[in-house]
mmCIF file of C-alpha atoms in Angstrom:
data_model
loop_
_atom_site.group_PDB
_atom_site.id
_atom_site.type_symbol
_atom_site.label_atom_id
_atom_site.label_comp_id
_atom_site.label_asym_id
_atom_site.label_seq_id
_atom_site.Cartn_x
_atom_site.Cartn_y
_atom_site.Cartn_z
ATOM 1 C CA MET A 1 180.581 234.751 147.124
ATOM 2 C CA ASN A 2 179.405 237.739 145.273
ATOM 3 C CA VAL A 3 180.296 237.424 141.333
ATOM 4 C CA LYS A 4 179.937 240.191 139.098
ATOM 5 C CA PRO A 5 177.301 239.691 136.310
ATOM 6 C CA PHE A 6 178.318 239.666 132.792
ATOM 7 C CA LYS A 7 177.707 243.109 131.398
ATOM 8 C CA LEU A 8 176.811 242.965 127.960
ATOM 9 C CA GLY A 9 176.956 245.790 125.380
ATOM 10 C CA ILE A 10 174.531 245.976 122.588
ATOM 11 C CA ILE A 11 174.344 248.128 119.623
ATOM 12 C CA VAL A 12 172.061 247.832 116.566
ATOM 13 C CA ASN A 13 172.154 249.728 113.415
ATOM 14 C CA PRO A 14 168.654 249.851 112.319
ATOM 15 C CA ILE A 15 169.142 250.333 108.731
ATOM 16 C CA ALA A 16 172.087 247.909 108.166
ATOM 17 C CA GLY A 17 171.546 245.779 105.136
ATOM 18 C CA ILE A 18 168.161 247.431 104.143
ATOM 19 C CA GLY A 19 169.290 248.001 100.607
ATOM 20 C CA GLY A 20 170.073 244.115 99.892
ATOM 21 C CA SER A 21 166.535 243.085 99.044
ATOM 22 C CA VAL A 22 165.875 245.839 96.758
ATOM 23 C CA ALA A 23 169.134 245.497 94.752
ATOM 24 C CA LEU A 24 170.802 248.674 95.812
ATOM 25 C CA LYS A 25 173.733 246.322 97.152
ATOM 26 C CA GLY A 26 174.461 248.405 100.342
ATOM 27 C CA SER A 27 172.930 250.722 102.690
ATOM 28 C CA ASP A 28 175.362 253.375 102.807
ATOM 29 C CA ASN A 29 173.236 256.920 101.898
ATOM 30 C CA VAL A 30 170.434 254.932 100.390
ATOM 31 C CA ALA A 31 168.080 254.118 103.512
ATOM 32 C CA GLN A 32 165.235 256.514 102.501
ATOM 33 C CA GLN A 33 165.425 255.127 98.910
ATOM 34 C CA ALA A 34 165.287 251.471 100.226
ATOM 35 C CA LEU A 35 162.422 251.949 102.242
ATOM 36 C CA SER A 36 160.421 253.930 99.272
ATOM 37 C CA LEU A 37 161.218 250.668 97.188
ATOM 38 C CA GLY A 38 159.343 248.586 100.214
ATOM 39 C CA ALA A 39 162.652 247.275 102.090
ATOM 40 C CA ILE A 40 161.846 246.143 105.569
ATOM 41 C CA PRO A 41 164.750 246.694 108.279
ATOM 42 C CA GLN A 42 165.872 243.329 109.330
ATOM 43 C CA ALA A 43 168.610 244.299 111.509
ATOM 44 C CA ASN A 44 166.779 243.840 114.980
ATOM 45 C CA ASN A 45 165.582 240.416 113.792
ATOM 46 C CA ARG A 46 168.936 239.553 113.281
ATOM 47 C CA MET A 47 169.809 240.858 116.475
ATOM 48 C CA LEU A 48 167.055 238.791 118.238
ATOM 49 C CA GLN A 49 168.190 235.481 116.579
ATOM 50 C CA ALA A 50 171.748 236.332 118.502
ATOM 51 C CA LEU A 51 170.085 236.979 121.754
ATOM 52 C CA GLY A 52 167.704 234.170 121.485
ATOM 53 C CA GLN A 53 170.666 231.764 122.099
ATOM 54 C CA PHE A 54 170.889 233.032 125.771
ATOM 55 C CA ALA A 55 167.895 234.197 126.663
ATOM 56 C CA ASP A 56 167.634 231.457 129.486
ATOM 57 C CA LEU A 57 170.533 233.015 131.188
ATOM 58 C CA ALA A 58 169.069 236.407 131.820
ATOM 59 C CA GLN A 59 169.687 236.259 135.446
ATOM 60 C CA ARG A 60 173.488 236.056 134.658
ATOM 61 C CA PHE A 61 174.245 239.159 132.739
ATOM 62 C CA THR A 62 173.017 242.656 132.224
ATOM 63 C CA VAL A 63 172.734 244.784 129.316
ATOM 64 C CA VAL A 64 173.902 248.109 128.354
ATOM 65 C CA THR A 65 172.571 249.550 125.376
ATOM 66 C CA ALA A 66 171.474 252.506 122.944
ATOM 67 C CA GLY A 67 167.579 253.623 122.994
ATOM 68 C CA GLY A 68 164.556 252.452 120.997
ATOM 69 C CA GLU A 69 165.690 250.519 117.561
ATOM 70 C CA MET A 70 169.817 250.457 118.163
ATOM 71 C CA GLY A 71 169.157 247.825 121.011
ATOM 72 C CA GLU A 72 166.694 248.752 123.628
ATOM 73 C CA ARG A 73 163.511 247.543 121.932
ATOM 74 C CA CYS A 74 164.981 243.843 120.981
ATOM 75 C CA SER A 75 166.611 243.530 124.808
ATOM 76 C CA LEU A 76 163.264 244.371 126.406
ATOM 77 C CA GLU A 77 161.227 242.129 124.199
ATOM 78 C CA LEU A 78 163.331 239.242 125.637
ATOM 79 C CA GLY A 79 162.950 240.656 129.118
ATOM 80 C CA PHE A 80 166.403 241.658 129.820
ATOM 81 C CA ASN A 81 167.614 243.694 132.560
ATOM 82 C CA VAL A 82 168.421 246.837 130.420
ATOM 83 C CA ASP A 83 170.526 250.020 131.130
ATOM 84 C CA VAL A 84 169.572 252.566 128.529
ATOM 85 C CA VAL A 85 172.742 254.916 128.441
ATOM 86 C CA TYR A 86 172.271 256.534 125.150
ATOM 87 C CA ARG A 87 169.458 257.573 122.856
ATOM 88 C CA PRO A 88 169.518 258.862 119.226
ATOM 89 C CA THR A 89 167.807 262.122 118.903
ATOM 90 C CA THR A 90 166.457 261.637 115.407
ATOM 91 C CA ALA A 91 164.262 258.631 113.959
ATOM 92 C CA THR A 92 166.862 257.394 111.463
ATOM 93 C CA THR A 93 170.238 256.968 112.980
ATOM 94 C CA THR A 94 173.621 257.920 111.622
ATOM 95 C CA GLU A 95 177.040 256.710 112.226
ATOM 96 C CA GLN A 96 177.509 259.549 114.441
ATOM 97 C CA ASP A 97 174.814 257.844 116.567
ATOM 98 C CA THR A 98 177.112 254.740 116.564
ATOM 99 C CA TYR A 99 180.163 256.532 117.569
ATOM 100 C CA ALA A 100 178.316 258.431 120.733
ATOM 101 C CA ALA A 101 176.622 254.902 121.649
ATOM 102 C CA VAL A 102 180.122 253.042 121.597
ATOM 103 C CA GLU A 103 181.604 255.606 123.830
ATOM 104 C CA ALA A 104 178.656 255.688 126.310
ATOM 105 C CA LEU A 105 178.908 251.803 126.461
ATOM 106 C CA LEU A 106 182.654 251.713 127.096
ATOM 107 C CA ALA A 107 182.015 254.479 130.012
ATOM 108 C CA GLN A 108 180.166 251.654 131.522
ATOM 109 C CA ASP A 109 182.950 249.080 131.643
ATOM 110 C CA ILE A 110 181.188 246.493 129.539
ATOM 111 C CA ASP A 111 182.599 242.756 128.892
ATOM 112 C CA LEU A 112 181.687 242.563 125.502
ATOM 113 C CA LEU A 113 179.961 244.741 122.857
ATOM 114 C CA LEU A 114 177.651 242.768 120.557
ATOM 115 C CA PHE A 115 176.574 244.746 117.593
ATOM 116 C CA ALA A 116 174.348 244.103 114.598
ATOM 117 C CA GLY A 117 175.076 245.632 111.483
ATOM 118 C CA GLY A 118 177.571 245.569 108.256
ATOM 119 C CA ASP A 119 181.115 246.241 107.640
ATOM 120 C CA GLY A 120 180.403 250.133 107.742
ATOM 121 C CA THR A 121 179.220 249.641 111.406
ATOM 122 C CA ALA A 122 182.392 247.774 112.106
ATOM 123 C CA ARG A 123 184.174 250.567 110.816
ATOM 124 C CA ASN A 124 182.675 253.010 112.928
ATOM 125 C CA ILE A 125 182.933 250.848 116.165
ATOM 126 C CA CYS A 126 186.509 250.214 115.233
ATOM 127 C CA ALA A 127 187.331 253.799 114.783
ATOM 128 C CA THR A 128 186.192 254.409 118.339
ATOM 129 C CA ILE A 129 186.855 251.198 120.503
ATOM 130 C CA ASN A 130 190.505 250.985 120.543
ATOM 131 C CA ASP A 131 190.608 247.549 121.902
ATOM 132 C CA ALA A 132 189.154 248.455 125.085
ATOM 133 C CA VAL A 133 186.878 245.342 125.172
ATOM 134 C CA PRO A 134 186.010 242.313 122.941
ATOM 135 C CA VAL A 135 183.687 242.756 120.206
ATOM 136 C CA LEU A 136 181.300 240.340 118.148
ATOM 137 C CA GLY A 137 179.259 241.164 115.231
ATOM 138 C CA VAL A 138 175.977 239.835 114.377
ATOM 139 C CA PRO A 139 175.663 240.020 110.834
ATOM 140 C CA ALA A 140 172.906 242.213 109.311
ATOM 141 C CA GLY A 141 174.463 243.916 106.369
ATOM 142 C CA CYS A 142 174.618 243.547 102.691
ATOM 143 C CA LYS A 143 178.143 242.638 102.597
ATOM 144 C CA ILE A 144 180.236 241.000 105.218
ATOM 145 C CA HIS A 145 183.830 241.267 104.459
ATOM 146 C CA SER A 146 185.181 241.768 107.885
ATOM 147 C CA GLY A 147 186.324 238.617 110.443
ATOM 148 C CA VAL A 148 184.730 239.973 112.924
ATOM 149 C CA TYR A 149 181.225 238.457 112.764
ATOM 150 C CA GLY A 150 179.524 235.349 113.510
ATOM 151 C CA VAL A 151 178.783 233.232 110.525
ATOM 152 C CA THR A 152 175.236 233.581 111.366
ATOM 153 C CA PRO A 153 173.291 235.594 114.015
ATOM 154 C CA LYS A 154 172.469 232.549 116.022
ATOM 155 C CA ALA A 155 176.448 231.341 116.026
ATOM 156 C CA ALA A 156 177.277 234.674 117.334
ATOM 157 C CA GLY A 157 174.805 234.367 120.079
ATOM 158 C CA CYS A 158 176.532 230.657 120.761
ATOM 159 C CA VAL A 159 179.755 232.412 121.553
ATOM 160 C CA VAL A 160 178.052 235.141 123.709
ATOM 161 C CA ARG A 161 176.630 232.244 125.802
ATOM 162 C CA ARG A 162 179.886 230.694 126.320
ATOM 163 C CA LEU A 163 181.352 233.722 127.397
ATOM 164 C CA ILE A 164 178.434 234.386 129.956
ATOM 165 C CA LEU A 165 178.778 230.609 131.280
ATOM 166 C CA GLY A 166 182.523 231.371 131.966
ATOM 167 C CA GLU A 167 183.736 228.882 129.424
ATOM 168 C CA LEU A 168 187.296 229.431 128.079
ATOM 169 C CA VAL A 169 187.091 231.415 124.683
ATOM 170 C CA THR A 170 189.995 232.496 122.839
ATOM 171 C CA LEU A 171 190.523 236.032 121.976
ATOM 172 C CA ALA A 172 192.244 237.176 118.749
ATOM 173 C CA ASP A 173 192.609 240.235 116.815
ATOM 174 C CA ALA A 174 190.492 240.193 113.508
ATOM 175 C CA ASP A 175 190.436 242.486 110.264
ATOM 176 C CA VAL A 176 187.761 244.906 109.600
ATOM 177 C CA MET A 177 187.185 245.332 105.851
ATOM 178 C CA ASP A 178 184.803 247.651 104.005
ATOM 179 C CA ILE A 179 184.437 248.249 100.456
ATOM 180 C CA ASP A 180 183.430 251.541 98.338
ATOM 181 C CA GLU A 181 179.845 250.985 98.102
ATOM 182 C CA VAL A 182 179.586 253.587 95.041
ATOM 183 C CA ALA A 183 182.130 251.302 92.666
ATOM 184 C CA PHE A 184 180.629 248.108 94.032
ATOM 185 C CA ARG A 185 177.076 249.366 92.704
ATOM 186 C CA GLN A 186 179.096 249.546 89.495
ATOM 187 C CA GLY A 187 180.185 245.993 89.326
ATOM 188 C CA THR A 188 183.888 246.959 91.062
ATOM 189 C CA VAL A 189 185.027 245.525 94.188
ATOM 190 C CA LYS A 190 187.466 247.606 96.155
ATOM 191 C CA ALA A 191 188.043 246.404 99.576
ATOM 192 C CA LYS A 192 190.159 248.193 102.113
ATOM 193 C CA ARG A 193 191.276 247.169 105.516
ATOM 194 C CA TYR A 194 190.426 249.795 108.198
ATOM 195 C CA GLY A 195 191.860 248.257 111.373
ATOM 196 C CA GLU A 196 191.518 245.263 113.639
ATOM 197 C CA MET A 197 189.549 244.615 116.614
ATOM 198 C CA MET A 198 189.545 241.811 119.319
ATOM 199 C CA VAL A 199 187.038 239.183 119.040
ATOM 200 C CA PRO A 200 186.335 236.048 120.857
ATOM 201 C CA THR A 201 187.017 233.141 118.328
ATOM 202 C CA ASP A 202 185.523 229.793 117.679
ATOM 203 C CA LEU A 203 186.198 228.403 114.099
ATOM 204 C CA ARG A 204 182.663 226.928 114.055
ATOM 205 C CA TYR A 205 180.826 230.438 114.885
ATOM 206 C CA VAL A 206 183.113 233.506 113.587
ATOM 207 C CA GLN A 207 183.827 233.673 110.031
ATOM 208 C CA SER A 208 186.910 234.403 108.015
ATOM 209 C CA VAL A 209 187.785 237.509 106.253
ATOM 210 C CA LYS A 210 186.159 237.277 102.773
ATOM 211 C CA MET A 211 188.645 235.633 100.208
ATOM 212 C CA GLY A 212 189.260 238.223 97.312
ATOM 213 C CA GLY A 213 190.545 237.792 93.643
ATOM 214 C CA ILE A 214 189.085 236.041 90.801
ATOM 215 C CA GLU A 215 189.617 232.288 90.064
ATOM 216 C CA SER A 216 192.589 231.967 87.678
ATOM 217 C CA ASP A 217 192.061 228.785 86.423
ATOM 218 C CA GLU A 218 189.779 229.180 83.257
ATOM 219 C CA LEU A 219 190.021 225.875 81.969
ATOM 220 C CA VAL A 220 188.163 224.274 85.041
ATOM 221 C CA LEU A 221 185.766 227.258 85.110
ATOM 222 C CA THR A 222 185.141 226.683 81.281
ATOM 223 C CA ASP A 223 183.987 223.146 82.117
ATOM 224 C CA ILE A 224 181.887 224.217 84.799
ATOM 225 C CA ALA A 225 180.178 226.651 82.439
ATOM 226 C CA ALA A 226 179.598 223.972 79.963
ATOM 227 C CA ASP A 227 178.069 221.654 82.292
ATOM 228 C CA VAL A 228 175.398 224.286 83.001
ATOM 229 C CA MET A 229 175.074 225.169 79.304
ATOM 230 C CA ALA A 230 174.553 221.511 78.472
ATOM 231 C CA ASP A 231 171.270 221.129 80.675
ATOM 232 C CA MET A 232 169.878 224.701 79.586
ATOM 233 C CA GLU A 233 166.397 223.692 78.163
ATOM 234 C CA ASP A 234 162.854 225.333 78.676
ATOM 235 C CA GLU A 235 163.606 226.523 82.452
ATOM 236 C CA TYR A 236 164.194 229.925 83.773
ATOM 237 C CA TYR A 237 167.623 229.979 85.040
ATOM 238 C CA ILE A 238 168.263 232.473 88.107
ATOM 239 C CA MET A 239 171.710 233.377 87.866
ATOM 240 C CA GLY A 240 173.398 234.633 91.398
ATOM 241 C CA SER A 241 176.046 236.796 91.808
ATOM 242 C CA GLY A 242 179.944 236.056 91.957
ATOM 243 C CA SER A 243 182.820 235.671 89.706
ATOM 244 C CA THR A 244 182.349 231.752 89.079
ATOM 245 C CA VAL A 245 178.306 232.621 87.874
ATOM 246 C CA ALA A 246 179.738 235.534 86.009
ATOM 247 C CA PHE A 247 182.253 233.387 84.152
ATOM 248 C CA ALA A 248 178.989 230.734 83.081
ATOM 249 C CA MET A 249 177.430 233.948 81.867
ATOM 250 C CA ALA A 250 180.143 235.106 79.667
ATOM 251 C CA GLU A 251 180.379 231.928 78.132
ATOM 252 C CA LEU A 252 176.634 232.192 77.060
ATOM 253 C CA GLY A 253 177.671 235.454 75.520
ATOM 254 C CA LEU A 254 175.406 237.221 78.000
ATOM 255 C CA ASP A 255 175.879 240.519 79.934
ATOM 256 C CA ASN A 256 176.324 239.966 83.572
ATOM 257 C CA THR A 257 175.426 241.648 86.787
ATOM 258 C CA LEU A 258 178.517 240.403 88.767
ATOM 259 C CA LEU A 259 177.125 241.629 92.166
ATOM 260 C CA GLY A 260 173.470 241.498 91.371
ATOM 261 C CA VAL A 261 170.837 238.797 90.351
ATOM 262 C CA ASP A 262 170.107 238.049 86.619
ATOM 263 C CA VAL A 263 167.148 235.718 84.794
ATOM 264 C CA VAL A 264 168.251 233.518 81.563
ATOM 265 C CA HIS A 265 165.446 231.769 79.625
ATOM 266 C CA GLN A 266 166.327 229.880 76.281
ATOM 267 C CA HIS A 267 169.991 231.130 76.354
ATOM 268 C CA GLU A 268 168.853 234.899 76.434
ATOM 269 C CA LEU A 269 169.047 237.484 79.129
ATOM 270 C CA ILE A 270 165.370 238.419 79.926
ATOM 271 C CA ALA A 271 165.834 240.417 83.263
ATOM 272 C CA ALA A 272 168.907 241.997 84.868
ATOM 273 C CA ASP A 273 169.826 243.110 88.339
ATOM 274 C CA GLN A 274 166.486 242.024 89.925
ATOM 275 C CA THR A 275 165.126 242.724 93.540
ATOM 276 C CA ALA A 276 163.576 239.933 95.766
ATOM 277 C CA ALA A 277 160.319 241.166 94.913
ATOM 278 C CA GLN A 278 160.812 240.928 91.296
ATOM 279 C CA LEU A 279 162.508 237.450 91.301
ATOM 280 C CA VAL A 280 159.544 236.050 92.925
ATOM 281 C CA ALA A 281 156.850 237.568 90.365
ATOM 282 C CA LEU A 282 158.992 236.688 87.576
ATOM 283 C CA THR A 283 159.342 233.081 88.231
ATOM 284 C CA LYS A 284 156.110 231.978 89.928
ATOM 285 C CA ASP A 285 154.487 228.924 88.710
ATOM 286 C CA LYS A 286 157.588 228.798 86.057
ATOM 287 C CA PRO A 287 160.081 225.558 86.072
ATOM 288 C CA CYS A 288 163.305 227.456 87.488
ATOM 289 C CA LYS A 289 166.749 226.332 88.300
ATOM 290 C CA LEU A 290 168.786 228.848 90.530
ATOM 291 C CA VAL A 291 172.460 228.876 89.937
ATOM 292 C CA ILE A 292 174.980 230.195 92.875
ATOM 293 C CA THR A 293 178.438 229.646 94.070
ATOM 294 C CA LEU A 294 180.023 230.483 97.385
ATOM 295 C CA ILE A 295 181.899 232.887 99.147
ATOM 296 C CA GLY A 296 185.623 231.919 98.922
ATOM 297 C CA GLY A 297 187.269 231.611 102.594
ATOM 298 C CA GLN A 298 183.683 231.663 104.368
ATOM 299 C CA GLY A 299 181.711 229.138 102.442
ATOM 300 C CA HIS A 300 178.322 231.077 102.637
ATOM 301 C CA ILE A 301 175.751 230.167 99.804
ATOM 302 C CA PHE A 302 172.835 232.221 101.102
ATOM 303 C CA GLY A 303 173.082 235.140 103.441
ATOM 304 C CA ARG A 304 175.990 237.077 102.118
ATOM 305 C CA GLY A 305 175.534 239.729 99.272
ATOM 306 C CA ASN A 306 172.604 237.854 97.445
ATOM 307 C CA GLN A 307 169.615 238.870 99.895
ATOM 308 C CA GLN A 308 167.863 239.101 96.692
ATOM 309 C CA LEU A 309 167.394 235.375 96.786
ATOM 310 C CA SER A 310 164.763 235.444 99.634
ATOM 311 C CA PRO A 311 163.376 232.693 101.672
ATOM 312 C CA GLN A 312 160.200 233.058 99.782
ATOM 313 C CA LEU A 313 162.040 232.673 96.142
ATOM 314 C CA ILE A 314 164.176 229.647 97.526
ATOM 315 C CA LYS A 315 161.162 227.633 98.892
ATOM 316 C CA GLN A 316 159.414 228.485 95.364
ATOM 317 C CA ILE A 317 162.296 226.979 93.707
ATOM 318 C CA GLY A 318 162.904 224.137 95.891
ATOM 319 C CA LYS A 319 166.372 222.645 97.016
ATOM 320 C CA GLU A 320 166.407 220.083 94.240
ATOM 321 C CA ASN A 321 166.534 223.120 91.749
ATOM 322 C CA ILE A 322 169.529 224.827 93.174
ATOM 323 C CA ILE A 323 172.800 224.459 91.520
ATOM 324 C CA VAL A 324 175.901 225.344 93.132
ATOM 325 C CA LEU A 325 179.158 225.869 91.163
ATOM 326 C CA ALA A 326 182.379 225.822 92.566
ATOM 327 C CA THR A 327 186.193 224.845 91.857
ATOM 328 C CA LYS A 328 187.768 222.062 93.908
ATOM 329 C CA THR A 329 190.294 224.227 95.094
ATOM 330 C CA LYS A 330 187.766 227.037 96.513
ATOM 331 C CA LEU A 331 186.026 223.948 98.405
ATOM 332 C CA SER A 332 189.419 222.569 99.565
ATOM 333 C CA ALA A 333 190.506 226.076 100.915
ATOM 334 C CA LEU A 334 187.217 225.626 103.584
ATOM 335 C CA ALA A 335 189.417 222.803 105.332
ATOM 336 C CA GLY A 336 186.287 220.359 105.851
ATOM 337 C CA ARG A 337 184.156 223.307 107.041
ATOM 338 C CA PRO A 338 180.472 222.941 105.631
ATOM 339 C CA LEU A 339 178.815 225.232 103.270
ATOM 340 C CA ILE A 340 176.859 227.718 105.316
ATOM 341 C CA VAL A 341 172.994 228.896 104.712
ATOM 342 C CA ASP A 342 171.812 231.922 106.723
ATOM 343 C CA THR A 343 168.677 232.921 105.074
ATOM 344 C CA GLY A 344 166.989 234.455 107.919
ATOM 345 C CA ASP A 345 164.420 231.710 107.991
ATOM 346 C CA VAL A 346 165.094 228.995 110.507
ATOM 347 C CA GLU A 347 163.138 226.267 109.075
ATOM 348 C CA LEU A 348 164.537 226.880 105.604
ATOM 349 C CA ASP A 349 168.122 226.727 106.839
ATOM 350 C CA GLN A 350 167.280 223.714 108.585
ATOM 351 C CA ALA A 351 165.665 222.099 105.444
ATOM 352 C CA LEU A 352 168.614 223.400 103.303
ATOM 353 C CA SER A 353 171.086 221.783 105.601
ATOM 354 C CA GLY A 354 172.529 218.090 104.820
ATOM 355 C CA PHE A 355 174.276 217.587 101.798
ATOM 356 C CA ILE A 356 174.012 219.361 98.387
ATOM 357 C CA ARG A 357 175.645 218.659 94.832
ATOM 358 C CA VAL A 358 178.425 220.778 93.662
ATOM 359 C CA THR A 359 179.348 221.257 89.944
ATOM 360 C CA THR A 360 183.381 221.195 89.898
ATOM 361 C CA GLY A 361 183.474 220.408 86.209
ATOM 362 C CA TYR A 362 182.013 219.005 82.980
ATOM 363 C CA ARG A 363 179.829 216.071 84.428
ATOM 364 C CA ASP A 364 181.935 216.292 87.310
ATOM 365 C CA TYR A 365 180.018 216.781 90.894
ATOM 366 C CA ILE A 366 180.815 216.274 94.469
ATOM 367 C CA MET A 367 178.572 216.037 97.447
ATOM 368 C CA TYR A 368 179.280 218.655 100.121
ATOM 369 C CA ARG A 369 177.849 219.242 103.548
ATOM 370 C CA VAL A 370 175.464 222.238 104.210
ATOM 371 C CA ALA A 371 174.946 223.336 107.710
ATOM 372 C CA ASN A 372 174.416 225.885 110.111
ATOM 373 C CA PRO A 373 176.847 226.155 113.060
ATOM 374 C CA GLU A 374 174.291 226.149 115.573
ATOM 375 C CA TYR A 375 173.201 222.742 114.421
ATOM 376 C CA GLU A 376 176.523 221.296 114.719
ATOM 377 C CA ASP A 377 177.318 219.026 117.672
#
């Protein structure tokens, strides 16, 4: 019996997430600036992590993609059978290339569109695809608010593997969200729904839409902040992004970069809105603590909106010096799902997996599981 091979469409936005590590908080219209600051494109590496989850099935599918860095390079690197149906005309791709690539792929009757990018890329695809085929995103942007992405690149690859093998996978509509990056860089989150796309779903592997809003229980947040302040001694405290950490900074009476990373020493702000490289240099050979929180509704503690916290920095600090802050309400909303680490470094993700202490009040802690979905049984 002749069985039609699974036809996988692949699109990579090569500049997705390029502004994250250099504290530009996005990539829209800042690609050249980010490159000049030393940013290294990572979208193709993220796609390679996803594709690696089903590379052993290469004889069971064909790839339809765009040329060069938009999908061809990473597909050929893994030895896939590749059909290039669109080529960008300039070295730096634009959203027009995404629109054109989607249209070219749809004309080839693909079974699934797998893309690497951020919320802007998801918006571009949503505007073009019109529910013609299922879509799944490989997270590669700075901020991933949409529900169309795998929780990690490998998790996205696990879903595709199931589809290629012909396993039953539920399809559901998921919201496409994006924020105003100009307002975001000024400390304001303005998220908007731009539509929905049909995605293959598996609760272990596909993330929820980011939970919006700021925690209203100030008493709990005050207790959490008091716990952090009580232990502050001579160490350098790297204060991550998010409203829970921002509340602790406010209790300290310090200015805070809500969507960036600051450094505190002896209860004084010594560096604001730092890049990945600056954080590594500033804290090298110094006693450090890293204070972070989780993204509500998703559970990510690394890899979403805090790419300044690089694998090099996390290794330099050590897992034992990571302080996770969260209210019990926020943790309960995860419904037992683990906290997720997606640093881009497989060995580090494995090292961070297990259990971590979470500060939930003044001298009030719980142990909570940390994992990557691809390591789960």
